[in-house]
PDB file of C-alpha atoms in Angstrom:
ATOM      1  CA  UNK D 237      24.450  62.362 -26.602  1.00 51.00           C
ATOM      2  CA  UNK D 238      27.219  62.762 -24.071  1.00 70.00           C
ATOM      3  CA  UNK D 239      24.703  62.948 -21.187  1.00 74.00           C
ATOM      4  CA  UNK D 240      22.967  59.721 -22.202  1.00 80.00           C
ATOM      5  CA  UNK D 241      26.231  57.870 -22.576  1.00 82.00           C
ATOM      6  CA  UNK D 242      27.334  59.149 -19.173  1.00 79.00           C
ATOM      7  CA  UNK D 243      24.062  57.959 -17.630  1.00 80.00           C
ATOM      8  CA  UNK D 244      24.342  54.521 -19.229  1.00 83.00           C
ATOM      9  CA  UNK D 245      27.916  54.142 -18.032  1.00 87.00           C
ATOM     10  CA  UNK D 246      26.856  55.152 -14.513  1.00 86.00           C
ATOM     11  CA  UNK D 247      23.969  52.631 -14.583  1.00 85.00           C
ATOM     12  CA  UNK D 248      26.224  49.941 -15.986  1.00 90.00           C
ATOM     13  CA  UNK D 249      28.864  50.505 -13.338  1.00 88.00           C
ATOM     14  CA  UNK D 250      26.189  50.615 -10.604  1.00 87.00           C
ATOM     15  CA  UNK D 251      24.593  47.339 -11.741  1.00 88.00           C
ATOM     16  CA  UNK D 252      27.924  45.643 -12.318  1.00 90.00           C
ATOM     17  CA  UNK D 253      29.019  46.592  -8.795  1.00 91.00           C
ATOM     18  CA  UNK D 254      25.719  45.302  -7.388  1.00 91.00           C
ATOM     19  CA  UNK D 255      26.003  42.027  -9.347  1.00 92.00           C
ATOM     20  CA  UNK D 256      29.603  41.591  -8.213  1.00 93.00           C
ATOM     21  CA  UNK D 257      28.555  42.138  -4.602  1.00 92.00           C
ATOM     22  CA  UNK D 258      25.673  39.658  -4.961  1.00 93.00           C
ATOM     23  CA  UNK D 259      28.013  37.091  -6.503  1.00 93.00           C
ATOM     24  CA  UNK D 260      30.487  37.531  -3.661  1.00 93.00           C
ATOM     25  CA  UNK D 261      27.732  37.099  -1.046  1.00 94.00           C
ATOM     26  CA  UNK D 262      26.438  34.032  -2.921  1.00 95.00           C
ATOM     27  CA  UNK D 263      29.863  32.385  -2.924  1.00 94.00           C
ATOM     28  CA  UNK D 264      30.358  33.143   0.780  1.00 94.00           C
ATOM     29  CA  UNK D 265      26.914  31.687   1.587  1.00 94.00           C
ATOM     30  CA  UNK D 266      27.719  28.546  -0.414  1.00 94.00           C
ATOM     31  CA  UNK D 267      30.999  28.159   1.467  1.00 92.00           C
ATOM     32  CA  UNK D 268      29.236  28.621   4.817  1.00 92.00           C
ATOM     33  CA  UNK D 269      26.537  26.073   3.964  1.00 92.00           C
ATOM     34  CA  UNK D 270      29.094  23.600   2.638  1.00 91.00           C
ATOM     35  CA  UNK D 271      31.023  23.854   5.914  1.00 92.00           C
ATOM     36  CA  UNK D 272      27.795  23.317   7.907  1.00 92.00           C
ATOM     37  CA  UNK D 273      26.863  20.303   5.751  1.00 93.00           C
ATOM     38  CA  UNK D 274      30.307  18.776   6.268  1.00 91.00           C
ATOM     39  CA  UNK D 275      30.017  19.277  10.029  1.00 91.00           C
ATOM     40  CA  UNK D 276      26.527  17.764  10.067  1.00 93.00           C
ATOM     41  CA  UNK D 277      27.689  14.808   7.970  1.00 93.00           C
ATOM     42  CA  UNK D 278      30.521  14.214  10.432  1.00 91.00           C
ATOM     43  CA  UNK D 279      28.023  14.318  13.325  1.00 92.00           C
ATOM     44  CA  UNK D 280      25.704  11.945  11.454  1.00 92.00           C
ATOM     45  CA  UNK D 281      28.546   9.508  10.792  1.00 92.00           C
ATOM     46  CA  UNK D 282      29.511   9.611  14.481  1.00 92.00           C
ATOM     47  CA  UNK D 283      25.902   8.995  15.556  1.00 93.00           C
ATOM     48  CA  UNK D 284      25.526   6.088  13.150  1.00 93.00           C
ATOM     49  CA  UNK D 285      28.768   4.576  14.452  1.00 92.00           C
ATOM     50  CA  UNK D 286      27.535   4.991  18.050  1.00 92.00           C
ATOM     51  CA  UNK D 287      24.213   3.421  17.135  1.00 92.00           C
ATOM     52  CA  UNK D 288      25.858   0.364  15.557  1.00 90.00           C
ATOM     53  CA  UNK D 289      28.088  -0.058  18.620  1.00 89.00           C
ATOM     54  CA  UNK D 290      25.089   0.237  20.961  1.00 90.00           C
ATOM     55  CA  UNK D 291      23.023  -2.215  18.922  1.00 87.00           C
ATOM     56  CA  UNK D 292      25.896  -4.715  18.947  1.00 87.00           C
ATOM     57  CA  UNK D 293      26.191  -4.312  22.713  1.00 86.00           C
ATOM     58  CA  UNK D 294      22.437  -4.783  23.076  1.00 84.00           C
ATOM     59  CA  UNK D 295      22.522  -7.959  20.998  1.00 84.00           C
ATOM     60  CA  UNK D 296      25.559  -9.242  22.921  1.00 84.00           C
ATOM     61  CA  UNK D 297      23.692  -8.713  26.191  1.00 84.00           C
ATOM     62  CA  UNK D 298      20.661 -10.502  24.768  1.00 78.00           C
ATOM     63  CA  UNK D 299      18.351  -7.643  25.637  1.00 73.00           C
ATOM     64  CA  UNK D 300      15.663  -6.570  23.181  1.00 65.00           C
ATOM     65  CA  UNK D 301      14.239  -3.183  24.043  1.00 57.00           C
ATOM     66  CA  UNK D 302      12.205  -1.699  21.178  1.00 55.00           C
ATOM     67  CA  UNK D 303      11.266   1.295  23.334  1.00 50.00           C
ATOM     68  CA  UNK D 304      14.906   2.477  23.520  1.00 47.00           C
ATOM     69  CA  UNK D 305      15.357   2.115  19.764  1.00 45.00           C
ATOM     70  CA  UNK D 306      12.150   4.105  19.212  1.00 44.00           C
ATOM     71  CA  UNK D 307      13.460   6.809  21.564  1.00 45.00           C
ATOM     72  CA  UNK D 308      16.708   6.907  19.596  1.00 47.00           C
ATOM     73  CA  UNK D 309      14.784   7.355  16.358  1.00 47.00           C
ATOM     74  CA  UNK D 310      12.733  10.192  17.886  1.00 48.00           C
ATOM     75  CA  UNK D 311      15.894  11.988  19.043  1.00 49.00           C
ATOM     76  CA  UNK D 312      17.310  12.006  15.515  1.00 48.00           C
ATOM     77  CA  UNK D 313      16.232  14.942  13.283  1.00 54.00           C
ATOM     78  CA  UNK D 314      13.974  14.417  10.264  1.00 54.00           C
ATOM     79  CA  UNK D 315      16.567  13.644   7.541  1.00 54.00           C
ATOM     80  CA  UNK D 316      18.134  10.998   9.761  1.00 51.00           C
ATOM     81  CA  UNK D 317      14.861   9.245  10.711  1.00 50.00           C
ATOM     82  CA  UNK D 318      14.643   7.198   7.546  1.00 50.00           C
ATOM     83  CA  UNK D 319      18.104   5.659   7.894  1.00 51.00           C
ATOM     84  CA  UNK D 320      17.737   5.003  11.620  1.00 51.00           C
ATOM     85  CA  UNK D 321      14.256   3.528  11.239  1.00 52.00           C
ATOM     86  CA  UNK D 322      15.338   1.329   8.338  1.00 53.00           C
ATOM     87  CA  UNK D 323      18.356   0.002  10.236  1.00 54.00           C
ATOM     88  CA  UNK D 324      16.304  -0.507  13.402  1.00 53.00           C
ATOM     89  CA  UNK D 325      13.583  -2.439  11.568  1.00 52.00           C
ATOM     90  CA  UNK D 326      16.156  -4.488   9.674  1.00 52.00           C
ATOM     91  CA  UNK D 327      17.898  -5.411  12.923  1.00 53.00           C
ATOM     92  CA  UNK D 328      14.591  -6.179  14.641  1.00 52.00           C
ATOM     93  CA  UNK D 329      13.592  -8.553  11.863  1.00 49.00           C
ATOM     94  CA  UNK D 330      16.952 -10.304  12.177  1.00 51.00           C
ATOM     95  CA  UNK D 331      16.867 -10.563  15.976  1.00 49.00           C
ATOM     96  CA  UNK D 332      13.134 -11.227  16.437  1.00 50.00           C
ATOM     97  CA  UNK D 333      11.504 -14.208  14.772  1.00 48.00           C
ATOM     98  CA  UNK D 334       7.938 -13.224  13.799  1.00 49.00           C
ATOM     99  CA  UNK D 335       7.833 -15.621  10.834  1.00 51.00           C
ATOM    100  CA  UNK D 336       6.922 -18.772  12.823  1.00 50.00           C
ATOM    101  CA  UNK D 337       4.060 -16.927  14.522  1.00 49.00           C
ATOM    102  CA  UNK D 338       2.697 -15.892  11.125  1.00 49.00           C
ATOM    103  CA  UNK D 339       2.947 -19.447   9.880  1.00 49.00           C
ATOM    104  CA  UNK D 340       1.058 -20.696  12.919  1.00 51.00           C
ATOM    105  CA  UNK D 341      -1.762 -18.215  12.432  1.00 50.00           C
ATOM    106  CA  UNK D 342      -1.863 -19.169   8.743  1.00 51.00           C
ATOM    107  CA  UNK D 343      -2.360 -22.822   9.709  1.00 54.00           C
ATOM    108  CA  UNK D 344      -5.146 -21.893  12.095  1.00 54.00           C
ATOM    109  CA  UNK D 345      -6.954 -19.874   9.453  1.00 53.00           C
ATOM    110  CA  UNK D 346      -6.465 -22.669   6.931  1.00 52.00           C
ATOM    111  CA  UNK D 347      -8.066 -25.218   9.268  1.00 53.00           C
ATOM    112  CA  UNK D 348     -10.860 -22.781  10.075  1.00 53.00           C
ATOM    113  CA  UNK D 349     -11.444 -22.224   6.360  1.00 50.00           C
ATOM    114  CA  UNK D 350     -11.726 -25.982   5.828  1.00 56.00           C
ATOM    115  CA  UNK D 351     -14.538 -26.149   8.373  1.00 64.00           C
ATOM    116  CA  UNK D 352     -16.482 -23.364   6.627  1.00 71.00           C
ATOM    117  CA  UNK D 353     -18.508 -24.070   3.477  1.00 77.00           C
ATOM    118  CA  UNK D 354     -17.062 -22.945   0.175  1.00 83.00           C
ATOM    119  CA  UNK D 355     -17.863 -19.436  -0.969  1.00 82.00           C
ATOM    120  CA  UNK D 356     -19.072 -20.729  -4.330  1.00 85.00           C
ATOM    121  CA  UNK D 357     -21.653 -22.917  -2.570  1.00 85.00           C
ATOM    122  CA  UNK D 358     -22.824 -19.967  -0.470  1.00 85.00           C
ATOM    123  CA  UNK D 359     -23.133 -17.783  -3.568  1.00 85.00           C
ATOM    124  CA  UNK D 360     -25.069 -20.502  -5.428  1.00 86.00           C
ATOM    125  CA  UNK D 361     -27.456 -21.029  -2.475  1.00 86.00           C
ATOM    126  CA  UNK D 362     -27.977 -17.282  -2.137  1.00 81.00           C
ATOM    127  CA  UNK D 363     -28.803 -16.865  -5.833  1.00 83.00           C
ATOM    128  CA  UNK D 364     -31.231 -19.774  -5.802  1.00 84.00           C
ATOM    129  CA  UNK D 365     -33.032 -18.328  -2.759  1.00 86.00           C
ATOM    130  CA  UNK D 366     -33.532 -14.929  -4.447  1.00 81.00           C
ATOM    131  CA  UNK D 367     -36.394 -14.226  -6.838  1.00 80.00           C
ATOM    132  CA  UNK D 368     -34.690 -11.360  -8.668  1.00 83.00           C
ATOM    133  CA  UNK D 369     -31.295 -10.499 -10.139  1.00 87.00           C
ATOM    134  CA  UNK D 370     -28.560  -9.420  -7.735  1.00 88.00           C
ATOM    135  CA  UNK D 371     -25.274  -7.574  -8.273  1.00 89.00           C
ATOM    136  CA  UNK D 372     -21.967  -8.881  -6.957  1.00 87.00           C
ATOM    137  CA  UNK D 373     -21.887  -6.070  -4.382  1.00 89.00           C
ATOM    138  CA  UNK D 374     -25.360  -7.004  -3.083  1.00 88.00           C
ATOM    139  CA  UNK D 375     -24.418 -10.675  -2.837  1.00 86.00           C
ATOM    140  CA  UNK D 376     -21.173  -9.913  -1.005  1.00 85.00           C
ATOM    141  CA  UNK D 377     -22.939  -7.552   1.426  1.00 89.00           C
ATOM    142  CA  UNK D 378     -25.608 -10.135   2.268  1.00 86.00           C
ATOM    143  CA  UNK D 379     -23.071 -12.950   2.620  1.00 84.00           C
ATOM    144  CA  UNK D 380     -20.867 -10.866   4.909  1.00 84.00           C
ATOM    145  CA  UNK D 381     -23.926 -10.140   7.077  1.00 85.00           C
ATOM    146  CA  UNK D 382     -24.971 -13.799   7.157  1.00 84.00           C
ATOM    147  CA  UNK D 383     -21.401 -15.059   7.709  1.00 82.00           C
ATOM    148  CA  UNK D 384     -19.501 -12.462   9.760  1.00 82.00           C
ATOM    149  CA  UNK D 385     -16.715 -14.982  10.424  1.00 83.00           C
ATOM    150  CA  UNK D 386     -15.701 -14.794   6.754  1.00 79.00           C
ATOM    151  CA  UNK D 387     -13.967 -11.963   4.984  1.00 79.00           C
ATOM    152  CA  UNK D 388     -16.198 -11.637   1.924  1.00 81.00           C
ATOM    153  CA  UNK D 389     -14.775  -9.383  -0.807  1.00 85.00           C
ATOM    154  CA  UNK D 390     -16.717  -8.135  -3.801  1.00 86.00           C
ATOM    155  CA  UNK D 391     -14.033  -9.210  -6.275  1.00 89.00           C
ATOM    156  CA  UNK D 392     -14.001 -12.767  -4.923  1.00 88.00           C
ATOM    157  CA  UNK D 393     -17.794 -12.951  -5.068  1.00 87.00           C
ATOM    158  CA  UNK D 394     -17.736 -11.613  -8.636  1.00 89.00           C
ATOM    159  CA  UNK D 395     -15.209 -14.290  -9.603  1.00 90.00           C
ATOM    160  CA  UNK D 396     -17.409 -16.960  -7.999  1.00 88.00           C
ATOM    161  CA  UNK D 397     -20.444 -15.639  -9.877  1.00 88.00           C
ATOM    162  CA  UNK D 398     -18.559 -15.642 -13.175  1.00 90.00           C
ATOM    163  CA  UNK D 399     -17.470 -19.210 -12.459  1.00 90.00           C
ATOM    164  CA  UNK D 400     -21.112 -20.207 -11.930  1.00 88.00           C
ATOM    165  CA  UNK D 401     -22.018 -18.481 -15.207  1.00 89.00           C
ATOM    166  CA  UNK D 402     -19.271 -20.437 -16.979  1.00 90.00           C
ATOM    167  CA  UNK D 403     -20.709 -23.678 -15.576  1.00 89.00           C
ATOM    168  CA  UNK D 404     -24.262 -22.661 -16.620  1.00 88.00           C
ATOM    169  CA  UNK D 405     -25.298 -22.596 -12.959  1.00 86.00           C
ATOM    170  CA  UNK D 406     -26.062 -18.855 -13.082  1.00 88.00           C
ATOM    171  CA  UNK D 407     -27.102 -16.285 -15.667  1.00 87.00           C
ATOM    172  CA  UNK D 408     -25.639 -12.843 -16.244  1.00 88.00           C
ATOM    173  CA  UNK D 409     -27.662  -9.842 -17.382  1.00 88.00           C
ATOM    174  CA  UNK D 410     -26.512  -6.289 -18.067  1.00 87.00           C
ATOM    175  CA  UNK D 411     -28.517  -3.200 -17.256  1.00 85.00           C
ATOM    176  CA  UNK D 412     -26.519  -0.233 -18.501  1.00 86.00           C
ATOM    177  CA  UNK D 413     -23.071  -0.485 -16.958  1.00 87.00           C
ATOM    178  CA  UNK D 414     -24.245  -2.728 -14.094  1.00 87.00           C
ATOM    179  CA  UNK D 415     -24.078  -6.523 -14.184  1.00 89.00           C
ATOM    180  CA  UNK D 416     -26.665  -8.649 -12.364  1.00 90.00           C
ATOM    181  CA  UNK D 417     -26.755 -12.385 -11.718  1.00 88.00           C
ATOM    182  CA  UNK D 418     -29.612 -14.844 -11.273  1.00 88.00           C
ATOM    183  CA  UNK D 419     -29.680 -18.550 -10.613  1.00 86.00           C
ATOM    184  CA  UNK D 420     -29.895 -20.736 -13.713  1.00 81.00           C
ATOM    185  CA  UNK D 421     -33.352 -22.081 -14.489  1.00 76.00           C
ATOM    186  CA  UNK D 422     -33.866 -25.731 -13.586  1.00 59.00           C
ATOM    187  CA  UNK D 423     -35.869 -26.344 -16.757  1.00 46.00           C
ATOM    188  CA  UNK D 424     -32.794 -25.793 -18.934  1.00 43.00           C
ATOM    189  CA  UNK D 425     -31.390 -29.350 -18.476  1.00 44.00           C
ATOM    190  CA  UNK D 426     -34.765 -30.967 -19.252  1.00 41.00           C
ATOM    191  CA  UNK D 427     -35.024 -28.942 -22.459  1.00 40.00           C
ATOM    192  CA  UNK D 428     -31.528 -30.078 -23.339  1.00 42.00           C
ATOM    193  CA  UNK D 429     -32.616 -33.680 -22.727  1.00 43.00           C
ATOM    194  CA  UNK D 430     -35.682 -33.316 -24.918  1.00 45.00           C
ATOM    195  CA  UNK D 431     -33.796 -31.988 -27.951  1.00 42.00           C
ATOM    196  CA  UNK D 432     -31.654 -35.098 -28.377  1.00 45.00           C
ATOM    197  CA  UNK D 433     -34.779 -37.306 -28.065  1.00 46.00           C
ATOM    198  CA  UNK D 434     -36.566 -35.340 -30.788  1.00 42.00           C
ATOM    199  CA  UNK D 435     -33.502 -35.609 -32.996  1.00 45.00           C
ATOM    200  CA  UNK D 436     -33.409 -39.342 -32.412  1.00 38.00           C
TER     201      UNK D 436
END
C-alpha cells in the first residue's frame, strides 16, 4: 500500500508541476499577444488618421484619384481591408455623383421600352401562332430569340401568361408538375353568346 501511495503522490506532483508550467506559459503567451494587439491597434489608429487627413487633402485639392485609394487598400493587411474599403467607397459616393447618370440611363430605357410592344401582346401573339401547349420557359426562350433587344425573364412571362388566363385569353393545363399554356379558343365567345339566346 505504501508503494502505491508513493507512486500516486509522485504522479500527482509531476502532473501538478506540468499543469502549473503550462498555465504559466499560457499566461505569458496571453500577455505577449495582448501587447502585440495593442501595438497593432495603435498602428491601425495612426493609419486611419493618416488616411482621413490624406482624403481631406485630396478633396481640398479637388483631385479624384481612385487608383491611389485602391493602392492604399491593397497595402493594408486583410483585417483592415474592410474598414478602408468601406470608408473609400463611402467617400467616393459622396464626392462622385453617379446618381444623375443612372437617372439618365433610366429615362433612355423607359423611352426605349415605350417604343417596344408590350410583353403581354408578344406572349398572346406567340401563343396564338402555336398549335400546341407551351411552358413559360419555352415562351420566354423563343421571345428572347425573336426580340434580343428585350430582357425577357421566365417569371415575367409566367406572370403575363397567368394574366392572360385570368382574362380568359389563354388556357392553363397541368402535366405532372409542369404547367403549359395555350391560346384560348375563339369559339368560346360565340358559345357564350348562344347560351343567352337559348335562355331567352
